Amino acid sequence: MANLREIKTRITSTKKTSQMTKAMQMVSASKSKRAESNAKKYVPYMEKVQDVVAAIASGATDASHPMLVSRPVKKTAYLVIGSDRGLAGAYNSSILRQLERTLKERHKSQDEYVIFAVGRVARDYFVKREFNVLDSVVGLPDQPSFSDVKQIARKAVGMFADGTYDELYMYYNHFVSVISQEVTEKKVLPITDLAPASEGVSASYEFEPSGDAILEVLLPQYAESLIYGALLDGKASEHAARMTAMKTATDNANDIVRDLSLVYNRARQAAITQEITEIVGGAAALE
């Protein structure tokens, strides 16, 4: 009977686990829909900003703005977007390992790169392994606003403009669908492949005071908006990944409960059969 009690305890604990993972799945499903909507709503704004910046840059008299010109690369910055919590499948591990491989392949020493980490998991991962983490931001809400990442975004862009490093890359999970997210590397600075986001766009602008003066203000904002757009994309991927992971965990827990219930019923039946056999044997002995 002790064995039956152990099996019953496992069934009860597994059922409680499945209830928790089911609740987390439902919460993540709700957050995922909202995050996906936020990311999609931001796309038209980004495309319009890109169209305007491309048009101004092509019409500016001075095309030597630091953010538009490549320079010899002595130091590179990487901004990695992770999450503050786990239980999201391979959402964090895939992007962190990819960036770690990239750092080891491209750089011979830590003096050649710096890391900006978004999310507690990403920060702790690289700090623990003694990578050169320059700055980080943690505790972001599930539906972040630009003000939540404004400081680290402006610092990353500003340090490029100051010449602290010569390239800035982003690593994040791009949302493809609820069950699919892709690790993405995107070059933020310098902006060397600037082109209208919409094909066939040919707009005419009059600049006041001048296109060059506008670029001085608009280009940093454009780079910062790229970072915020990647964050929205990453949040949609995070919630989708957590929803999928919790669904898988719930299904696995239910499978375990079914298997344990079958084992429990068989063991209980065997125990009852044994008791009946003993009773019949005892009665026969008395006769």
XYZ file of N, CA and C in Angstrom:
861
model
N 0.812 -1.219 0.000
C 0.000 0.000 0.000
C 0.850 1.277 0.000
N 2.074 1.143 0.539
C 2.952 2.307 0.534
C 3.247 2.744 -0.894
N 3.408 1.760 -1.771
C 3.661 2.066 -3.175
C 2.477 2.793 -3.784
N 1.265 2.390 -3.422
C 0.064 3.064 -3.916
C -0.005 4.507 -3.429
N 0.405 4.737 -2.198
C 0.391 6.103 -1.660
C 1.394 6.991 -2.416
N 2.544 6.424 -2.735
C 3.546 7.188 -3.482
C 3.031 7.567 -4.865
N 2.398 6.598 -5.529
C 1.862 6.873 -6.871
C 0.762 7.924 -6.789
N -0.099 7.809 -5.774
C -1.192 8.775 -5.609
C -0.643 10.174 -5.366
N 0.428 10.273 -4.572
C 1.053 11.567 -4.296
C 1.619 12.173 -5.576
N 2.251 11.347 -6.401
C 2.800 11.830 -7.670
C 1.689 12.303 -8.602
N 0.596 11.587 -8.622
C -0.537 11.996 -9.470
C -1.066 13.351 -9.024
N -1.225 13.520 -7.712
C -1.757 14.784 -7.180
C -0.817 15.952 -7.491
N 0.484 15.773 -7.263
C 1.449 16.853 -7.502
C 1.536 17.183 -8.994
N 1.460 16.172 -9.847
C 1.530 16.418 -11.295
C 0.288 17.150 -11.780
N -0.869 16.822 -11.211
C -2.100 17.533 -11.577
C -2.000 19.011 -11.192
N -1.428 19.288 -10.012
C -1.264 20.677 -9.591
C -0.303 21.412 -10.523
N 0.756 20.717 -10.949
C 1.695 21.324 -11.887
C 1.019 21.653 -13.211
N 0.200 20.734 -13.697
C -0.503 20.965 -14.963
C -1.479 22.129 -14.855
N -2.082 22.311 -13.686
C -2.987 23.446 -13.494
C -2.223 24.768 -13.557
N -1.028 24.796 -12.962
C -0.213 26.013 -13.001
C 0.264 26.322 -14.416
N 0.752 25.304 -15.115
C 1.244 25.543 -16.479
C 0.099 25.919 -17.414
N -1.072 25.367 -17.171
C -2.240 25.737 -17.980
C -2.597 27.198 -17.766
N -2.563 27.638 -16.500
C -2.852 29.045 -16.201
C -1.808 29.960 -16.836
N -0.537 29.579 -16.761
C 0.524 30.383 -17.371
C 0.380 30.418 -18.886
N -0.060 29.317 -19.468
C -0.288 29.278 -20.915
C -1.369 30.273 -21.324
N -2.456 30.332 -20.565
C -3.555 31.240 -20.886
C -3.132 32.694 -20.727
N -2.361 32.976 -19.669
C -1.875 34.346 -19.457
C -0.944 34.763 -20.588
N -0.038 33.862 -20.970
C 0.904 34.166 -22.050
C 0.192 34.332 -23.385
N -0.881 33.568 -23.592
C -1.649 33.696 -24.838
C -2.255 35.091 -24.948
N -2.776 35.591 -23.829
C -3.357 36.931 -23.824
C -2.278 37.991 -24.069
N -1.140 37.853 -23.392
C -0.045 38.806 -23.561
C 0.528 38.740 -24.973
N 0.579 37.537 -25.530
C 1.148 37.360 -26.868
C 0.328 38.104 -27.919
N -0.987 38.017 -27.819
C -1.846 38.700 -28.791
C -1.640 40.209 -28.742
N -1.546 40.733 -27.534
C -1.361 42.182 -27.399
C 0.024 42.603 -27.879
N 1.054 41.815 -27.522
C 2.418 42.149 -27.942
C 2.564 42.055 -29.452
N 1.943 41.043 -30.058
C 1.988 40.914 -31.517
C 1.304 42.097 -32.183
N 0.186 42.532 -31.601
C -0.524 43.690 -32.140
C 0.330 44.954 -32.041
N 1.016 45.142 -30.910
C 1.880 46.316 -30.738
C 3.008 46.322 -31.759
N 3.614 45.149 -31.980
C 4.719 45.058 -32.928
C 4.251 45.370 -34.349
N 3.089 44.871 -34.724
C 2.570 45.100 -36.079
C 2.165 46.560 -36.275
N 1.619 47.172 -35.233
C 1.218 48.579 -35.341
C 2.428 49.494 -35.493
N 3.569 49.059 -34.979
C 4.779 49.890 -35.032
C 5.445 49.852 -36.409
N 5.169 48.814 -37.180
C 5.817 48.637 -38.491
C 5.544 49.798 -39.440
N 4.277 50.235 -39.633
C 4.037 51.360 -40.555
C 4.786 52.625 -40.161
N 4.886 52.888 -38.858
C 5.638 54.059 -38.402
C 7.110 53.934 -38.790
N 7.692 52.759 -38.544
C 9.093 52.540 -38.873
C 9.337 52.684 -40.373
N 8.437 52.150 -41.168
C 8.608 52.239 -42.623
C 8.535 53.690 -43.090
N 7.621 54.471 -42.505
C 7.496 55.871 -42.897
C 8.728 56.667 -42.485
N 9.224 56.412 -41.279
C 10.436 57.101 -40.834
C 11.604 56.753 -41.749
N 11.703 55.480 -42.127
C 12.779 55.062 -43.017
C 12.659 55.748 -44.374
N 11.437 55.870 -44.892
C 11.224 56.557 -46.168
C 11.696 58.012 -46.075
N 11.317 58.692 -44.986
C 11.670 60.101 -44.832
C 13.182 60.271 -44.687
N 13.795 59.431 -43.848
C 15.239 59.536 -43.644
C 15.989 59.255 -44.944
N 15.537 58.251 -45.689
C 16.192 57.925 -46.956
C 16.078 59.082 -47.941
N 14.885 59.707 -47.988
C 14.683 60.822 -48.907
C 15.545 62.025 -48.520
N 15.626 62.310 -47.219
C 16.424 63.450 -46.773
C 17.908 63.190 -47.003
N 18.347 61.967 -46.685
C 19.765 61.633 -46.851
C 20.187 61.721 -48.311
N 19.315 61.298 -49.223
C 19.655 61.345 -50.642
C 19.671 62.783 -51.170
N 18.934 63.684 -50.495
C 18.881 65.059 -50.956
C 19.770 66.008 -50.182
N 20.433 65.489 -49.154
C 21.295 66.354 -48.349
C 22.582 66.671 -49.097
N 23.089 67.860 -48.862
C 24.322 68.265 -49.552
C 25.555 67.615 -48.945
N 25.480 67.315 -47.649
C 26.616 66.707 -46.961
C 26.244 65.296 -46.553
N 26.812 64.306 -47.227
C 26.489 62.903 -46.945
C 27.504 62.275 -46.006
N 28.256 63.089 -45.274
C 29.312 62.560 -44.426
C 28.904 62.507 -42.967
N 27.618 62.442 -42.688
C 27.171 62.309 -41.309
C 27.761 61.034 -40.716
N 28.282 61.082 -39.483
C 28.952 59.908 -38.892
C 28.109 58.640 -38.906
N 26.798 58.780 -38.815
C 25.953 57.596 -38.778
C 25.703 56.999 -40.161
N 26.119 57.718 -41.200
C 25.904 57.227 -42.563
C 27.187 56.711 -43.209
N 28.300 56.855 -42.515
C 29.592 56.538 -43.120
C 30.279 55.411 -42.350
N 30.740 54.404 -43.073
C 31.513 53.325 -42.455
C 32.919 53.820 -42.151
N 33.474 53.299 -41.068
C 34.836 53.650 -40.698
C 35.567 52.386 -40.260
N 36.878 52.430 -40.205
C 37.621 51.229 -39.789
C 37.123 50.724 -38.439
N 36.854 49.436 -38.364
C 36.255 48.867 -37.158
C 37.339 48.438 -36.177
N 37.400 49.141 -35.074
C 38.315 48.784 -33.994
C 37.565 48.172 -32.816
N 36.317 48.592 -32.669
C 35.510 48.085 -31.567
C 34.063 47.991 -32.010
N 33.361 46.943 -31.560
C 31.985 46.692 -31.963
C 31.102 46.574 -30.732
N 29.895 47.095 -30.839
C 28.920 46.983 -29.752
C 27.799 46.046 -30.177
N 27.309 45.276 -29.213
C 26.205 44.348 -29.447
C 25.110 44.615 -28.424
N 23.908 44.824 -28.906
C 22.754 44.993 -28.018
C 21.900 43.731 -28.133
N 21.825 42.973 -27.057
C 21.099 41.706 -27.065
C 19.814 41.862 -26.258
N 18.708 41.390 -26.835
C 17.393 41.523 -26.204
C 16.929 40.152 -25.741
N 16.906 39.967 -24.424
C 16.413 38.738 -23.827
C 15.186 39.023 -22.977
N 14.950 38.185 -21.979
C 13.790 38.369 -21.106
C 14.247 38.425 -19.655
N 13.355 38.832 -18.778
C 13.649 38.876 -17.352
C 13.349 37.545 -16.666
N 12.537 36.705 -17.307
C 12.149 35.430 -16.711
C 12.392 34.295 -17.694
N 12.485 33.094 -17.140
C 12.657 31.908 -17.962
C 11.315 31.281 -18.308
N 11.282 29.955 -18.344
C 10.072 29.194 -18.681
C 9.528 29.601 -20.045
N 10.444 29.851 -20.981
C 10.038 30.254 -22.333
C 10.714 29.385 -23.386
N 10.963 28.136 -23.044
C 11.590 27.239 -24.007
C 13.000 27.689 -24.344
N 13.292 27.687 -25.638
C 14.640 28.049 -26.104
C 14.751 29.529 -26.455
N 13.793 30.341 -26.002
C 13.778 31.756 -26.377
C 15.091 32.453 -26.013
N 15.546 32.271 -24.777
C 16.777 32.929 -24.336
C 18.026 32.171 -24.767
N 18.022 30.868 -24.576
C 19.245 30.090 -24.825
C 19.701 30.174 -26.273
N 18.769 30.178 -27.212
C 19.146 30.204 -28.624
C 19.852 31.502 -28.992
N 19.344 32.617 -28.517
C 19.938 33.908 -28.887
C 21.247 34.154 -28.122
N 21.312 33.724 -26.868
C 22.517 33.955 -26.079
C 23.679 33.107 -26.599
N 23.406 31.886 -26.951
C 24.463 31.022 -27.479
C 24.923 31.489 -28.854
N 23.978 31.996 -29.654
C 24.350 32.504 -30.974
C 25.269 33.713 -30.846
N 24.944 34.628 -29.954
C 25.796 35.799 -29.752
C 27.147 35.391 -29.170
N 27.158 34.441 -28.254
C 28.423 33.981 -27.678
C 29.328 33.389 -28.756
N 28.752 32.594 -29.666
C 29.552 32.040 -30.764
C 30.082 33.150 -31.657
N 29.251 34.143 -31.925
C 29.674 35.262 -32.773
C 30.837 36.025 -32.148
N 30.750 36.282 -30.857
C 31.815 37.016 -30.166
C 33.134 36.249 -30.229
N 33.087 34.944 -30.048
C 34.310 34.143 -30.062
C 34.896 34.029 -31.468
N 34.013 34.064 -32.490
C 34.492 33.962 -33.868
C 35.062 35.281 -34.387
N 34.444 36.396 -34.020
C 34.824 37.696 -34.582
C 35.921 38.405 -33.806
N 36.046 38.130 -32.525
C 36.927 38.936 -31.685
C 37.940 38.065 -30.950
N 39.122 38.602 -30.830
C 40.208 37.898 -30.160
C 40.307 38.266 -28.684
N 39.808 39.426 -28.315
C 39.856 39.841 -26.914
C 38.619 40.672 -26.581
N 38.383 40.861 -25.294
C 37.220 41.625 -24.850
C 37.368 43.112 -25.128
N 38.564 43.554 -25.456
C 38.772 44.961 -25.784
C 38.157 45.329 -27.132
N 37.757 44.331 -27.910
C 37.238 44.584 -29.253
C 35.719 44.694 -29.293
N 35.046 44.552 -28.148
C 33.586 44.614 -28.168
C 33.041 45.030 -26.802
N 31.783 45.476 -26.815
C 31.023 45.726 -25.589
C 29.622 45.176 -25.804
N 28.939 44.888 -24.710
C 27.595 44.317 -24.771
C 26.629 45.205 -24.002
N 25.503 45.507 -24.630
C 24.359 46.117 -23.952
C 23.305 45.026 -23.809
N 22.906 44.724 -22.584
C 21.978 43.619 -22.335
C 20.615 44.144 -21.918
N 19.587 43.666 -22.594
C 18.203 43.968 -22.224
C 17.585 42.682 -21.681
N 17.192 42.700 -20.421
C 16.636 41.504 -19.806
C 17.593 40.901 -18.788
N 17.029 40.425 -17.672
C 17.856 39.874 -16.594
C 18.586 38.601 -17.016
N 17.938 37.756 -17.809
C 18.566 36.497 -18.226
C 19.809 36.768 -19.069
N 19.696 37.700 -20.026
C 20.839 38.038 -20.878
C 21.962 38.671 -20.062
N 21.613 39.576 -19.166
C 22.639 40.231 -18.346
C 23.379 39.218 -17.482
N 22.639 38.377 -16.775
C 23.268 37.412 -15.872
C 24.104 36.393 -16.643
N 23.651 36.015 -17.819
C 24.374 35.029 -18.626
C 25.776 35.525 -18.977
N 25.865 36.749 -19.475
C 27.152 37.270 -19.922
C 28.023 37.755 -18.763
N 27.403 38.267 -17.714
C 28.176 38.679 -16.538
C 28.808 37.459 -15.870
N 28.052 36.388 -15.753
C 28.563 35.168 -15.127
C 29.755 34.605 -15.891
N 29.731 34.737 -17.220
C 30.823 34.225 -18.058
C 31.905 35.263 -18.305
N 31.799 36.395 -17.592
C 32.819 37.445 -17.598
C 33.027 38.061 -18.986
N 31.928 38.250 -19.717
C 31.990 39.015 -20.952
C 31.910 40.504 -20.600
N 32.270 41.331 -21.569
C 32.350 42.773 -21.322
C 30.961 43.414 -21.469
N 30.180 43.372 -20.380
C 28.840 43.973 -20.367
C 28.962 45.416 -19.906
N 28.670 46.349 -20.798
C 28.833 47.767 -20.498
C 27.639 48.335 -19.755
N 26.424 47.921 -20.155
C 25.216 48.460 -19.528
C 24.087 47.455 -19.715
N 23.056 47.585 -18.898
C 21.923 46.670 -18.989
C 20.670 47.352 -18.486
N 19.530 46.801 -18.877
C 18.244 47.256 -18.365
C 17.396 46.023 -18.075
N 16.807 45.983 -16.887
C 15.990 44.844 -16.472
C 14.656 45.351 -15.931
N 13.754 44.423 -15.726
C 12.461 44.783 -15.156
C 11.528 45.488 -16.114
N 11.662 45.212 -17.409
C 10.771 45.834 -18.389
C 9.362 45.255 -18.272
N 8.339 46.069 -18.483
C 6.965 45.540 -18.456
C 6.699 44.638 -19.653
N 5.607 43.902 -19.582
C 5.269 42.993 -20.680
C 4.922 43.735 -21.965
N 4.413 44.955 -21.823
C 4.105 45.789 -22.988
C 4.902 47.083 -22.838
N 6.195 47.077 -23.186
C 7.075 48.215 -22.901
C 6.787 49.429 -23.789
N 7.058 50.592 -23.252
C 7.008 51.838 -24.018
C 8.433 52.274 -24.315
N 8.579 53.273 -25.187
C 9.924 53.713 -25.551
C 10.674 54.270 -24.346
N 9.953 54.884 -23.417
C 10.611 55.464 -22.242
C 11.301 54.393 -21.398
N 10.840 53.149 -21.492
C 11.441 52.069 -20.711
C 12.851 51.720 -21.191
N 13.137 51.953 -22.471
C 14.461 51.617 -23.018
C 15.183 52.854 -23.555
N 14.604 54.029 -23.304
C 15.168 55.259 -23.862
C 16.610 55.470 -23.423
N 16.900 55.225 -22.152
C 18.229 55.510 -21.630
C 19.293 54.639 -22.294
N 19.060 53.321 -22.350
C 20.072 52.438 -22.922
C 20.164 52.613 -24.430
N 19.037 52.921 -25.091
C 19.052 53.138 -26.541
C 19.862 54.388 -26.883
N 19.622 55.472 -26.164
C 20.350 56.712 -26.421
C 21.833 56.579 -26.069
N 22.111 55.805 -25.037
C 23.518 55.593 -24.673
C 24.238 54.804 -25.756
N 23.576 53.760 -26.278
C 24.189 52.939 -27.326
C 24.429 53.750 -28.588
N 23.448 54.543 -28.990
C 23.582 55.370 -30.191
C 24.580 56.499 -29.958
N 24.517 57.127 -28.784
C 25.412 58.241 -28.493
C 26.870 57.835 -28.448
N 27.161 56.662 -27.925
C 28.552 56.217 -27.847
C 29.117 55.893 -29.228
N 28.245 55.491 -30.157
C 28.715 55.323 -31.543
C 29.054 56.683 -32.138
N 28.165 57.661 -31.918
C 28.414 59.004 -32.452
C 29.680 59.613 -31.860
N 29.991 59.270 -30.612
C 31.196 59.795 -29.962
C 32.464 59.075 -30.395
N 32.303 57.984 -31.134
C 33.462 57.235 -31.595
C 33.972 56.199 -30.615
N 33.193 55.896 -29.568
C 33.610 54.884 -28.595
C 33.740 53.516 -29.261
N 32.839 53.217 -30.182
C 32.934 52.010 -30.999
C 32.470 52.349 -32.410
N 32.688 51.425 -33.328
C 32.527 51.734 -34.751
C 31.381 51.002 -35.425
N 30.757 50.077 -34.728
C 29.597 49.350 -35.253
C 28.656 49.031 -34.104
N 27.372 48.933 -34.427
C 26.383 48.527 -33.434
C 25.453 47.502 -34.063
N 25.397 46.316 -33.440
C 24.514 45.245 -33.908
C 23.471 44.940 -32.836
N 22.304 44.480 -33.288
C 21.269 43.994 -32.387
C 21.085 42.496 -32.581
N 20.859 41.804 -31.476
C 20.493 40.385 -31.502
C 19.164 40.236 -30.770
N 18.187 39.682 -31.474
C 16.874 39.498 -30.870
C 16.131 38.378 -31.596
N 15.030 37.941 -31.027
C 14.190 36.917 -31.656
C 13.092 37.593 -32.468
N 13.100 37.360 -33.761
C 12.079 37.922 -34.640
C 10.833 37.043 -34.624
N 9.684 37.674 -34.434
C 8.416 36.943 -34.380
C 7.970 36.560 -35.791
N 7.915 35.255 -36.049
C 7.422 34.742 -37.332
C 5.982 34.276 -37.178
N 5.747 33.457 -36.172
C 4.401 32.988 -35.848
C 4.400 32.571 -34.385
N 3.258 32.110 -33.923
C 3.144 31.714 -32.518
C 4.095 30.570 -32.184
N 4.368 29.714 -33.148
C 5.222 28.551 -32.889
C 6.609 28.694 -33.499
N 6.918 29.856 -34.050
C 8.202 30.030 -34.716
C 8.775 31.417 -34.454
N 10.004 31.440 -33.941
C 10.746 32.689 -33.741
C 12.163 32.484 -34.260
N 12.706 33.497 -34.927
C 14.019 33.381 -35.541
C 15.021 34.309 -34.855
N 16.181 33.760 -34.507
C 17.262 34.589 -33.978
C 17.765 35.491 -35.101
N 17.782 36.786 -34.858
C 18.085 37.770 -35.899
C 19.238 38.671 -35.481
N 20.163 38.870 -36.395
C 21.215 39.864 -36.212
C 20.930 41.031 -37.145
N 20.865 42.227 -36.606
C 20.574 43.415 -37.406
C 21.613 44.491 -37.139
N 22.181 45.010 -38.201
C 23.154 46.087 -38.056
C 22.416 47.412 -37.938
N 22.628 48.087 -36.831
C 21.944 49.354 -36.568
C 22.780 50.530 -37.058
N 24.070 50.528 -36.718
C 24.974 51.619 -37.075
C 26.308 51.058 -37.552
N 26.925 51.704 -38.528
C 26.431 52.842 -39.314
C 25.301 52.435 -40.248
N 24.510 53.413 -40.661
C 23.372 53.154 -41.545
C 23.878 53.230 -42.983
N 24.320 52.106 -43.486
C 24.939 52.073 -44.817
C 24.021 51.523 -45.894
N 22.904 50.937 -45.499
C 21.993 50.348 -46.487
C 20.633 51.034 -46.454
N 20.656 52.325 -46.209
C 19.412 53.075 -46.076
C 18.725 53.220 -47.425
N 17.501 52.759 -47.504
C 16.695 52.852 -48.722
C 15.237 52.946 -48.307
N 14.384 53.511 -49.163
C 12.966 53.587 -48.824
C 12.400 52.218 -48.504
N 11.613 52.139 -47.426
C 11.022 50.862 -47.040
C 9.944 50.429 -48.012
N 9.276 51.398 -48.644
C 8.203 51.096 -49.587
C 8.734 51.221 -51.005
N 8.552 50.178 -51.781
C 9.019 50.200 -53.160
C 8.262 51.251 -53.967
N 9.000 51.936 -54.797
C 8.376 52.920 -55.678
C 8.107 54.249 -55.018
N 8.550 54.397 -53.754
C 8.313 55.663 -53.047
C 9.258 56.725 -53.569
N 8.715 57.818 -54.001
C 9.533 58.935 -54.473
C 8.860 60.226 -54.056
N 9.200 60.681 -52.862
C 8.562 61.873 -52.310
C 9.508 63.062 -52.425
N 8.914 64.234 -52.543
C 9.696 65.463 -52.642
C 9.503 66.258 -51.363
N 10.625 66.653 -50.712
C 10.557 67.363 -49.456
C 11.294 68.700 -49.575
N 10.780 69.700 -48.880
C 11.475 70.969 -48.718
C 11.996 71.023 -47.298
N 13.303 71.267 -47.147
C 13.949 71.196 -45.847
C 14.073 72.586 -45.228
N 13.726 72.667 -43.960
C 13.869 73.914 -43.217
C 14.353 73.593 -41.811
N 15.519 73.999 -41.368
C 16.414 74.928 -42.067
C 17.204 74.278 -43.202
N 17.592 72.984 -43.046
C 18.313 72.290 -44.103
C 18.225 70.797 -43.854
N 18.460 70.013 -44.931
C 18.430 68.566 -44.781
C 19.490 68.074 -43.828
N 20.679 68.711 -43.859
C 21.769 68.297 -42.982
C 21.409 68.527 -41.517
N 20.793 69.656 -41.233
C 20.410 69.955 -39.853
C 19.344 68.983 -39.357
N 18.427 68.616 -40.246
C 17.379 67.669 -39.872
C 17.977 66.294 -39.588
N 18.947 65.891 -40.411
C 19.580 64.588 -40.207
C 20.278 64.504 -38.849
N 20.842 65.616 -38.388
C 21.517 65.631 -37.097
C 20.576 65.203 -35.978
N 19.312 65.543 -36.114
C 18.315 65.202 -35.098
C 17.633 63.882 -35.423
N 17.331 63.679 -36.689
C 16.504 62.546 -37.084
C 17.244 61.213 -37.079
N 18.509 61.204 -37.462
C 19.243 59.939 -37.538
C 19.380 59.254 -36.176
N 19.757 59.967 -35.098
C 19.786 59.293 -33.783
C 18.409 58.753 -33.381
N 17.349 59.524 -33.674
C 16.009 59.057 -33.347
C 15.641 57.825 -34.171
N 16.071 57.797 -35.414
C 15.810 56.645 -36.272
C 16.497 55.395 -35.722
N 17.766 55.523 -35.316
C 18.495 54.382 -34.750
C 17.856 53.906 -33.452
N 17.421 54.858 -32.618
C 16.761 54.492 -31.367
C 15.427 53.791 -31.633
N 14.722 54.243 -32.669
C 13.438 53.615 -32.995
C 13.640 52.198 -33.520
N 14.772 51.926 -34.179
C 15.083 50.561 -34.605
C 15.224 49.641 -33.390
N 15.878 50.146 -32.347
C 16.052 49.363 -31.127
C 14.707 49.096 -30.467
N 13.870 50.112 -30.406
C 12.548 49.929 -29.787
C 11.693 48.959 -30.607
N 11.770 49.052 -31.926
C 11.028 48.123 -32.773
C 11.472 46.691 -32.554
N 12.785 46.477 -32.391
C 13.299 45.138 -32.123
C 12.814 44.637 -30.758
N 12.707 45.548 -29.789
C 12.216 45.160 -28.465
C 10.761 44.695 -28.546
N 9.922 45.423 -29.280
C 8.529 45.010 -29.444
C 8.444 43.647 -30.127
N 9.276 43.472 -31.153
C 9.318 42.194 -31.856
C 9.753 41.077 -30.904
N 10.767 41.367 -30.094
C 11.261 40.379 -29.142
C 10.237 40.031 -28.076
N 9.467 41.025 -27.613
C 8.437 40.754 -26.608
C 7.341 39.858 -27.177
N 6.952 40.091 -28.425
C 5.960 39.226 -29.055
C 6.491 37.795 -29.143
N 7.766 37.661 -29.479
C 8.381 36.333 -29.558
C 8.451 35.686 -28.183
N 8.779 36.477 -27.174
C 8.905 35.934 -25.812
C 7.587 35.349 -25.320
N 6.505 36.111 -25.446
C 5.212 35.630 -24.962
C 4.737 34.424 -25.758
N 4.993 34.433 -27.075
C 4.607 33.290 -27.894
C 5.409 32.049 -27.506
N 6.703 32.233 -27.264
C 7.547 31.106 -26.870
C 7.124 30.556 -25.512
N 6.791 31.436 -24.578
C 6.364 30.976 -23.250
C 5.013 30.270 -23.346
N 4.114 30.774 -24.163
C 2.827 30.115 -24.333
C 3.014 28.702 -24.893
N 3.874 28.565 -25.899
C 4.132 27.250 -26.496
C 4.793 26.321 -25.486
N 5.757 26.851 -24.722
C 6.443 26.028 -23.729
C 5.484 25.551 -22.644
N 4.597 26.421 -22.185
C 3.640 26.033 -21.153
C 2.604 25.048 -21.682
N 2.228 25.180 -22.941
C 1.303 24.206 -23.536
C 1.959 22.827 -23.597
N 3.219 22.805 -24.005
C 3.950 21.535 -24.052
C 4.069 20.933 -22.662
N 4.366 21.779 -21.668
C 4.483 21.288 -20.290
C 3.149 20.745 -19.786
N 2.049 21.427 -20.120
C 0.726 20.959 -19.706
C 0.394 19.621 -20.343
N 0.654 19.499 -21.626
C 0.394 18.230 -22.317
C 1.230 17.100 -21.731
N 2.497 17.385 -21.441
C 3.361 16.354 -20.853
C 2.878 15.944 -19.468
N 2.436 16.921 -18.679
C 1.922 16.616 -17.340
C 0.670 15.752 -17.426
N -0.205 16.065 -18.370
C -1.416 15.260 -18.536
C -1.083 13.838 -18.964
N -0.081 13.695 -19.815
C 0.348 12.349 -20.225
C 0.887 11.563 -19.033
N 1.650 12.238 -18.181
C 2.197 11.578 -16.994
C 1.075 11.149 -16.057
N 0.069 12.017 -15.875
C -1.069 11.687 -15.013
C -1.801 10.454 -15.547
N -1.993 10.377 -16.854
C -2.671 9.212 -17.439
C -1.853 7.940 -17.211
N -0.545 8.030 -17.419
C 0.310 6.856 -17.227
C 0.336 6.424 -15.765
N 0.450 7.406 -14.863
C 0.461 7.075 -13.441
C -0.878 6.515 -12.979
N -1.971 7.033 -13.525
C -3.297 6.520 -13.163
C -3.448 5.070 -13.577
N -2.913 4.731 -14.736
C -2.964 3.349 -15.208
C -2.143 2.441 -14.285
N -0.944 2.918 -13.922
C -0.096 2.150 -13.004
C -0.780 2.006 -11.644
N -1.397 3.080 -11.179
C -2.083 3.047 -9.886
C -3.234 2.048 -9.892
N -4.035 2.065 -10.937
C -5.180 1.154 -11.018
C -4.730 -0.305 -11.090
N -3.662 -0.545 -11.825
C -3.149 -1.910 -11.914
C -2.615 -2.387 -10.564
N -1.871 -1.494 -9.886
C -1.323 -1.858 -8.578
C -2.452 -2.074 -7.570
N -3.474 -1.254 -7.617
C -4.619 -1.389 -6.706
C -5.359 -2.688 -6.980
N -5.541 -2.988 -8.256
C -6.217 -4.239 -8.614
C -5.415 -5.451 -8.142
N -4.093 -5.375 -8.292
C -3.241 -6.482 -7.855
C -3.317 -6.656 -6.344
N -3.371 -5.512 -5.608
C -3.456 -5.594 -4.149
C -4.780 -6.205 -3.715
N -5.869 -5.820 -4.370
C -7.192 -6.377 -4.037
C -7.227 -7.870 -4.341
N -6.670 -8.244 -5.500
C -6.634 -9.651 -5.872
C -5.854 -10.473 -4.849
N -4.710 -9.889 -4.385
C -3.899 -10.557 -3.382
C -4.675 -10.754 -2.085
N -5.437 -9.741 -1.660
C -6.214 -9.851 -0.428
C -7.298 -10.908 -0.560
N -7.972 -10.929 -1.709
C -9.018 -11.935 -1.921
C -8.423 -13.341 -1.888
N -7.258 -13.486 -2.516
C -6.584 -14.802 -2.533
C -6.245 -15.250 -1.134
N -5.769 -14.319 -0.293
C -5.407 -14.658 1.061
C -6.633 -15.045 1.879
N -7.753 -14.325 1.660
C -8.988 -14.635 2.384
C -9.498 -16.022 2.004
N -9.525 -16.295 0.668
C -9.988 -17.598 0.212
C -9.066 -18.713 0.713
N -7.771 -18.455 0.700
C -6.822 -19.446 1.194
C -7.020 -19.716 2.682
N -7.280 -18.642 3.453
C -7.505 -18.825 4.891
C -8.774 -19.592 5.163
N -9.841 -19.300 4.406
C -11.112 -20.020 4.579
C -10.946 -21.484 4.251
N -10.203 -21.756 3.190
C -9.976 -23.152 2.796
C -9.181 -23.895 3.874
N -8.259 -23.221 4.501
C -7.459 -23.868 5.552
C -8.313 -24.212 6.755
N -9.285 -23.359 7.097
C -10.158 -23.616 8.231
C -11.069 -24.818 7.983
N -11.445 -25.048 6.720
C -12.297 -26.183 6.399
C -11.532 -27.493 6.546
